[in-house]
Short mmCIF file of C-alpha atoms in Angstrom, two decimals:
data_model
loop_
_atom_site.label_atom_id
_atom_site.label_comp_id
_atom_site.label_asym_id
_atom_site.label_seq_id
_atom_site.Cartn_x
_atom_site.Cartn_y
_atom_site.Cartn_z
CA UNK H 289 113.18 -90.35 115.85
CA UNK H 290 110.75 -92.50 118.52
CA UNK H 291 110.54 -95.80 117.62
CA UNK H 292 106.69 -96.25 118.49
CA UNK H 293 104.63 -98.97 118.24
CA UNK H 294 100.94 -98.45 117.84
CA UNK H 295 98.36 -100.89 118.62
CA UNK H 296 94.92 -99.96 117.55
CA UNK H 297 95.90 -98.47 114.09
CA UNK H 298 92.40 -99.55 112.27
CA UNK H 299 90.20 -97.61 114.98
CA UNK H 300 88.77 -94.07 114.49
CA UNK H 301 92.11 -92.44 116.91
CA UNK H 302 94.58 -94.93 115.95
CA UNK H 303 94.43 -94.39 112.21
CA UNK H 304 94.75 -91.15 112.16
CA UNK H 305 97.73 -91.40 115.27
CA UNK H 306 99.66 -93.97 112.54
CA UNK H 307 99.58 -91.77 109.58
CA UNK H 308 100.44 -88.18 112.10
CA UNK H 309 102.97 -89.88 113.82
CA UNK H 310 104.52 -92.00 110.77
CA UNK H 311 105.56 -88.86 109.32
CA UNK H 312 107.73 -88.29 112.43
CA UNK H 313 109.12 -91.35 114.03
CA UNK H 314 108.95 -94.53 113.26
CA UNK H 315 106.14 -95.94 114.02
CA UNK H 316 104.74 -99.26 113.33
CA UNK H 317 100.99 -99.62 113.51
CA UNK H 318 99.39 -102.54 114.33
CA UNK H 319 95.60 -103.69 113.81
CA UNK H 320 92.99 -106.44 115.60
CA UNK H 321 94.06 -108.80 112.86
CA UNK H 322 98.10 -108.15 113.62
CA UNK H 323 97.90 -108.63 116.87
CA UNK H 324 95.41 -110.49 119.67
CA UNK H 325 95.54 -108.88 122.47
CA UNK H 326 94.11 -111.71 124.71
CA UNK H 327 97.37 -113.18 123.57
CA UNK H 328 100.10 -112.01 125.77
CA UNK H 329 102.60 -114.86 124.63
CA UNK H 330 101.70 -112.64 120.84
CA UNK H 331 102.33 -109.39 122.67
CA UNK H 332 105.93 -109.72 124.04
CA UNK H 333 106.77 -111.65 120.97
CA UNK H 334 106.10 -108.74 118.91
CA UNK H 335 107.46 -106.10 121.49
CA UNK H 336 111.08 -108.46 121.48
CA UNK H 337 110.73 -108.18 117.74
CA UNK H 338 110.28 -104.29 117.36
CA UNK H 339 111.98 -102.91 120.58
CA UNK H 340 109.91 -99.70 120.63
CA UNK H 341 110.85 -97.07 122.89
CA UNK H 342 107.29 -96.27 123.30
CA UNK H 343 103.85 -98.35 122.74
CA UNK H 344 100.50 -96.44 122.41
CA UNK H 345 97.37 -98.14 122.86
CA UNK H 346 94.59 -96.94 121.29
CA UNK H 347 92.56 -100.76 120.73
CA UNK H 348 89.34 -100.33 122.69
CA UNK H 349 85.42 -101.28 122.41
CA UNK H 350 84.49 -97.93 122.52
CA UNK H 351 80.67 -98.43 121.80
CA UNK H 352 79.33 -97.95 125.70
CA UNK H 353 76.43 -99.68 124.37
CA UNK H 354 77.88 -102.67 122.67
CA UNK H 355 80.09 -103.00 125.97
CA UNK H 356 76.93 -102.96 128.05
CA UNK H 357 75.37 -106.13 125.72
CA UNK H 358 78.52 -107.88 125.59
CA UNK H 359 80.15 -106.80 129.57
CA UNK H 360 82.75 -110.21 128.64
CA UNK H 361 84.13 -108.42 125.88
CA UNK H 362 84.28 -105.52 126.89
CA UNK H 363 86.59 -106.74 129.92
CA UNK H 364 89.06 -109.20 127.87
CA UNK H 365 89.16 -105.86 125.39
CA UNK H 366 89.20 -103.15 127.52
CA UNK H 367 90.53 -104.68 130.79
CA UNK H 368 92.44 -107.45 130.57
CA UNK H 369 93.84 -106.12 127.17
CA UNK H 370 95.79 -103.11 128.08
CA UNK H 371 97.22 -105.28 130.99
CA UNK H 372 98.37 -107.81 128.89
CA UNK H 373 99.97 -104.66 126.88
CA UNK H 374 101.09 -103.35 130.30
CA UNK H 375 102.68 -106.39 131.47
CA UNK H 376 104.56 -106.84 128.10
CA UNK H 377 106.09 -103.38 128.05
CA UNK H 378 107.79 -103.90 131.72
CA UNK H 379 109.06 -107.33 130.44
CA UNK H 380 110.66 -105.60 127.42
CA UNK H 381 111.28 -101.91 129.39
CA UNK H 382 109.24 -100.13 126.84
CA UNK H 383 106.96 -97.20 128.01
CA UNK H 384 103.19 -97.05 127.83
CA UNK H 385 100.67 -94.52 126.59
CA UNK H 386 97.64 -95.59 126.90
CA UNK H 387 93.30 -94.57 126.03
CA UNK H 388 91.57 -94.35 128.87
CA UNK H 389 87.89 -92.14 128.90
CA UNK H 390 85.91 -89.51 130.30
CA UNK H 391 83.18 -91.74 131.23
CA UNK H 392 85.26 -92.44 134.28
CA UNK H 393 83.74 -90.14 135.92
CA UNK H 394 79.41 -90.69 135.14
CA UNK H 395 78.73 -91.10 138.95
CA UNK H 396 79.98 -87.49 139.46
CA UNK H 397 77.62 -84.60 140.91
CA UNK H 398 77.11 -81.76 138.39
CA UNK H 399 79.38 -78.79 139.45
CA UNK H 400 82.61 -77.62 138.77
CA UNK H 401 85.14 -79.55 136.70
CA UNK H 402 86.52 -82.59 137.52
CA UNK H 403 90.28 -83.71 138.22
CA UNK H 404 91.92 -87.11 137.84
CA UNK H 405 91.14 -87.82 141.59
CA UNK H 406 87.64 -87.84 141.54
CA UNK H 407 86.46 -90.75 139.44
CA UNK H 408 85.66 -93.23 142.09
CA UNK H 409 82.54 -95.20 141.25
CA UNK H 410 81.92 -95.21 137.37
CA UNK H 411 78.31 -97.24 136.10
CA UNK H 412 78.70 -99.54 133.47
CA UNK H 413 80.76 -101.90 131.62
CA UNK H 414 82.79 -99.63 129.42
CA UNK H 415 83.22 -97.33 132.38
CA UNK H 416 84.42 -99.87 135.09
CA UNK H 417 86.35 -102.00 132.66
CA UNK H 418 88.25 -98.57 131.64
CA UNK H 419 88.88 -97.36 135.75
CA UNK H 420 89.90 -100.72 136.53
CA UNK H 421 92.41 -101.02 133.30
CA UNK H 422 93.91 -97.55 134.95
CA UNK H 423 94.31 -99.01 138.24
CA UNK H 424 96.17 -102.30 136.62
CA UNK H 425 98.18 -100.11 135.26
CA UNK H 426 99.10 -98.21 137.21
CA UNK H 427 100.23 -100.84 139.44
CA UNK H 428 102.41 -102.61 137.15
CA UNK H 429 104.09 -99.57 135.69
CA UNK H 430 103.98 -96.78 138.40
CA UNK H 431 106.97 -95.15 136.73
CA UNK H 432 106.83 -95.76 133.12
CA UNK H 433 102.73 -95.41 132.00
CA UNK H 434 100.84 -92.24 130.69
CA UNK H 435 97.08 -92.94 130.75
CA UNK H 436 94.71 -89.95 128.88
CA UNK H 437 91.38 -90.03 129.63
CA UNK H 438 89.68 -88.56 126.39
CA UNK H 439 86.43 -87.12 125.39
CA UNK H 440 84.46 -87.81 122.62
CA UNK H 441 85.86 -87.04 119.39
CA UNK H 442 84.88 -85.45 116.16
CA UNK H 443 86.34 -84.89 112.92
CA UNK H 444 85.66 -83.36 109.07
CA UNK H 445 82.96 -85.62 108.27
CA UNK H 446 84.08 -85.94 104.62
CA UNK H 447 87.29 -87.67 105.93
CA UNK H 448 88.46 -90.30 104.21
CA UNK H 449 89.58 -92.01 106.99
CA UNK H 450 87.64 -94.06 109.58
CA UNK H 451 84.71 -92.19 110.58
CA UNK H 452 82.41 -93.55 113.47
CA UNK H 453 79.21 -92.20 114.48
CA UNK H 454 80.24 -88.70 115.85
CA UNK H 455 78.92 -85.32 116.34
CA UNK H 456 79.42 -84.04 113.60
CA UNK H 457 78.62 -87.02 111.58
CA UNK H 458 75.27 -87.26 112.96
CA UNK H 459 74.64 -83.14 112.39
CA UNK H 460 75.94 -84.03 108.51
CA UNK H 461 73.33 -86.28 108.45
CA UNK H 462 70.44 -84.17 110.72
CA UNK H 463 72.01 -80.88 107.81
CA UNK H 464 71.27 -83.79 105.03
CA UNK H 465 67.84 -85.02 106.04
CA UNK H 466 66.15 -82.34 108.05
CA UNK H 467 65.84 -85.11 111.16
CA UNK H 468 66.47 -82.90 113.95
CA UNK H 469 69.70 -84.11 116.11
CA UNK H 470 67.92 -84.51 119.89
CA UNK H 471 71.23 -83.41 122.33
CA UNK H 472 70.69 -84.44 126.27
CA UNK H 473 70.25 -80.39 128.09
CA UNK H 474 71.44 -82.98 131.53
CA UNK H 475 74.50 -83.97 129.96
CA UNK H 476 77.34 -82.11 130.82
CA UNK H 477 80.84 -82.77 128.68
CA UNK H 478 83.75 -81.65 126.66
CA UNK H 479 84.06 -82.48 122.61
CA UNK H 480 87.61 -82.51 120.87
CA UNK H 481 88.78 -82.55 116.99
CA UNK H 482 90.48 -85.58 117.01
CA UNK H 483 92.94 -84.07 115.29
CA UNK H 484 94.08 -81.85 118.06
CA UNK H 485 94.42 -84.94 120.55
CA UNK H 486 96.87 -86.56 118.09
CA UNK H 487 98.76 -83.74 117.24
CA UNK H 488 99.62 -83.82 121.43
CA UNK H 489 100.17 -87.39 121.73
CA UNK H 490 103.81 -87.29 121.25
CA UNK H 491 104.27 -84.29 123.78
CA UNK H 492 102.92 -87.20 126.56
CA UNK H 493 106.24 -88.91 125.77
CA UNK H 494 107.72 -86.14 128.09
CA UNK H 495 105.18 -86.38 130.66
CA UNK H 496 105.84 -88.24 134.30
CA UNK H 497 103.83 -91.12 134.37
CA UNK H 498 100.15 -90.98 135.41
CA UNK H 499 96.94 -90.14 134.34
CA UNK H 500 95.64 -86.80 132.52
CA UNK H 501 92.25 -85.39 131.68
CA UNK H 502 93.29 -85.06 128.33
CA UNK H 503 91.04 -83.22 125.63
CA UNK H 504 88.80 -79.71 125.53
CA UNK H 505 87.38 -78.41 128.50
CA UNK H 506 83.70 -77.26 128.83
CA UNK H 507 81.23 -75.47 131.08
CA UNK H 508 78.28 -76.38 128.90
CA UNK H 509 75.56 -79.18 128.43
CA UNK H 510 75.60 -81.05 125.18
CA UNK H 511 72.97 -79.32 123.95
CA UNK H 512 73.70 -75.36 124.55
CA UNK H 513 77.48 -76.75 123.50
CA UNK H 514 76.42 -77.71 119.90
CA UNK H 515 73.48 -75.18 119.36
CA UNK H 516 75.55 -71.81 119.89
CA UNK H 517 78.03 -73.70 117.51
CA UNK H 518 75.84 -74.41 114.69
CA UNK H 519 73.97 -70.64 115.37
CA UNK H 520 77.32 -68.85 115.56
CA UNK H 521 77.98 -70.13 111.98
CA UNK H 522 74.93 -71.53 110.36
CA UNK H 523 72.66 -68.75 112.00
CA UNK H 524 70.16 -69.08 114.62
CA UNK H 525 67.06 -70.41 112.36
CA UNK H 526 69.58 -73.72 111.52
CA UNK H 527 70.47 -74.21 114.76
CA UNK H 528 66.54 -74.08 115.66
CA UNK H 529 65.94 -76.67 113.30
CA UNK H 530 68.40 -78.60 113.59
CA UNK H 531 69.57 -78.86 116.93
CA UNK H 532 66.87 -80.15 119.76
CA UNK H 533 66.90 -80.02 123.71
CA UNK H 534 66.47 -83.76 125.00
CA UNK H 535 64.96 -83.57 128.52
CA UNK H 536 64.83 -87.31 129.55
CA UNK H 537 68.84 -88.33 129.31
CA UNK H 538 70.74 -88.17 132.60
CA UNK H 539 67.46 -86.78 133.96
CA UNK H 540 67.05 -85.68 137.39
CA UNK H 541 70.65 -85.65 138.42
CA UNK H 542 72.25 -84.86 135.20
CA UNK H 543 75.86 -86.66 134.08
CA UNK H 544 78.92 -84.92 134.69
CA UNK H 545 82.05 -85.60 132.55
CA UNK H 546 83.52 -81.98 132.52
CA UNK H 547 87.36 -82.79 133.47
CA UNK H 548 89.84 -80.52 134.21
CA UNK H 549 92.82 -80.05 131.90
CA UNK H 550 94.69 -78.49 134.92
CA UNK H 551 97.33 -81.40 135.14
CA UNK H 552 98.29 -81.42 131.50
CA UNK H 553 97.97 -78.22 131.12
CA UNK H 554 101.03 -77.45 134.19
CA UNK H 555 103.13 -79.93 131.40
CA UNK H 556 102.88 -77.21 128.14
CA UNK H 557 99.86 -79.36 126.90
CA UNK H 558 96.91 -77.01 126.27
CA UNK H 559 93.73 -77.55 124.48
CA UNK H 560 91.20 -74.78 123.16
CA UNK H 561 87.64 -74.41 124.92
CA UNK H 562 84.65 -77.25 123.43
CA UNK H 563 82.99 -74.39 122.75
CA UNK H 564 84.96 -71.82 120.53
CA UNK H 565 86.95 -75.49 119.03
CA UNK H 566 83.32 -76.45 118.16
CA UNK H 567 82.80 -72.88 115.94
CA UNK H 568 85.98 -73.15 114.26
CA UNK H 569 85.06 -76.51 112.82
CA UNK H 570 82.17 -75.72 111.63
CA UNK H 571 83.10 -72.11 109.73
CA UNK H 572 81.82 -72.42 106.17
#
């Protein structure tokens, strides 16, 4: 058995990664009110405590609009607190996985897929603050750190566990109320059952250190993605109703976020298409 450490347990990934993961190692998970990570005297103190082979950090302000209204927190969060995790695993010699994002890559041209090479330039807070924490990173553990850069997430939305405002939360509700759900025809990226990225996590404790596109691949906008879904189970007259083309969003140029999965992939980790994952989820 690992002996993991997890910091982030109380967030919508990291609670589920505990319980998953709990069941197979040991693995101690740690919340915001266990551990500060603007602390880094707190950080090694714990790591010399536990020893863990591995740490996995899943803490993050993941709201891109909270991080825009609050850019501070968002970099002592985001930034400088997966260095201050960094820089207590070399001092202890554990290895890092870490939570980076897909929004890495919002300056990118609409085309093909993207690989791990081509987020340069990100906009905004959340976005720069998680590029930079990569590059920190990557510089203090060039040998020992596995960064995955994850789409946006989804699970059952009658989970009992931490939910969040995702997909399929918000077509729960649109099902509930009959408020249409209004999905952005210029934005272009993958969706992944949350459930599928922790089920991999532990197969990154085999993988050479870097950073992976790591979640379902796509070749469709957010709004074709999620309409064929709901019309391939619900039927066509739902997914009219309930599922809406937004035309402003991303608007002329369109947002790409459609990464690659090439690099994991070549490492035995494999995830389904957004598409066909999408339809499975939602089968009556």
């Amino acid at each position: 058995m690992t002996r993991i450490l997890l910091i982030g347990a109380g967030g919508f990934l990291g609670c589920r990664a505990t319980r998953y993961l709990s069941a197979r190692h040991h693995c101690v998970g740690l919340t915001h009110h266990d551990l500060d990570l603007s602390s880094p005297d707190d950080i090694c103190r714990r790591l010399e405590a536990d020893r863990p082979e591995w740490v996995i950090l899943t803490a993050a302000l993941s709201n891109t609009g909270y991080c825009a209204a609050h850019p501070d927190e968002s970099e002592r969060v985001n930034l400088w607190g997966t260095v201050n995790v960094a820089r207590a695993c070399r001092q202890t010699g554990a290895r890092l996985l870490y939570m980076s994002s897909d929004q890495v890559y919002n300056t990118c041209a609409c085309g093909p897929m993207l690989t791990e090479a081509q987020a340069t330039a990100p906009q905004g807070p959340y976005a720069i603050h998680k590029l930079q924490a990569e590059q920190e990173v990557s510089t203090l553990l060039p040998d020992t750190a596995v960064g995955l850069r994850l789409t946006w997430m989804y699970d059952d939305p009658a989970s009992p566990l931490r939910a969040g405002r995702h997909l399929l939360t918000q077509l729960a509700e649109a099902r509930q109320t009959g408020q249409p759900l209004h999905l952005a025809v210029h934005d272009h990226r993958g969706l992944t059952d949350v459930w599928d990225v922790v089920r991999q996590l532990e197969n990154c404790f085999s993988l050479p250190a870097g950073i992976y596109n790591f979640g379902c691949p796509n070749h469709l906008n957010a709004y074709k993605t999620v309409w064929q879904a709901v019309a391939q189970n619900w039927g066509e007259t739902e997914a009219r109703r309930l599922v809406l083309p937004a035309e402003a969003p991303f608007a002329p140029q369109g947002r790409n976020l459609l990464m690659d999965p090439g690099k994991a992939a070549a490492h035995g980790i494999h995830f389904d298409n957004t598409l066909q994952a999408l339809i499975q989820h939602l089968k009556p």
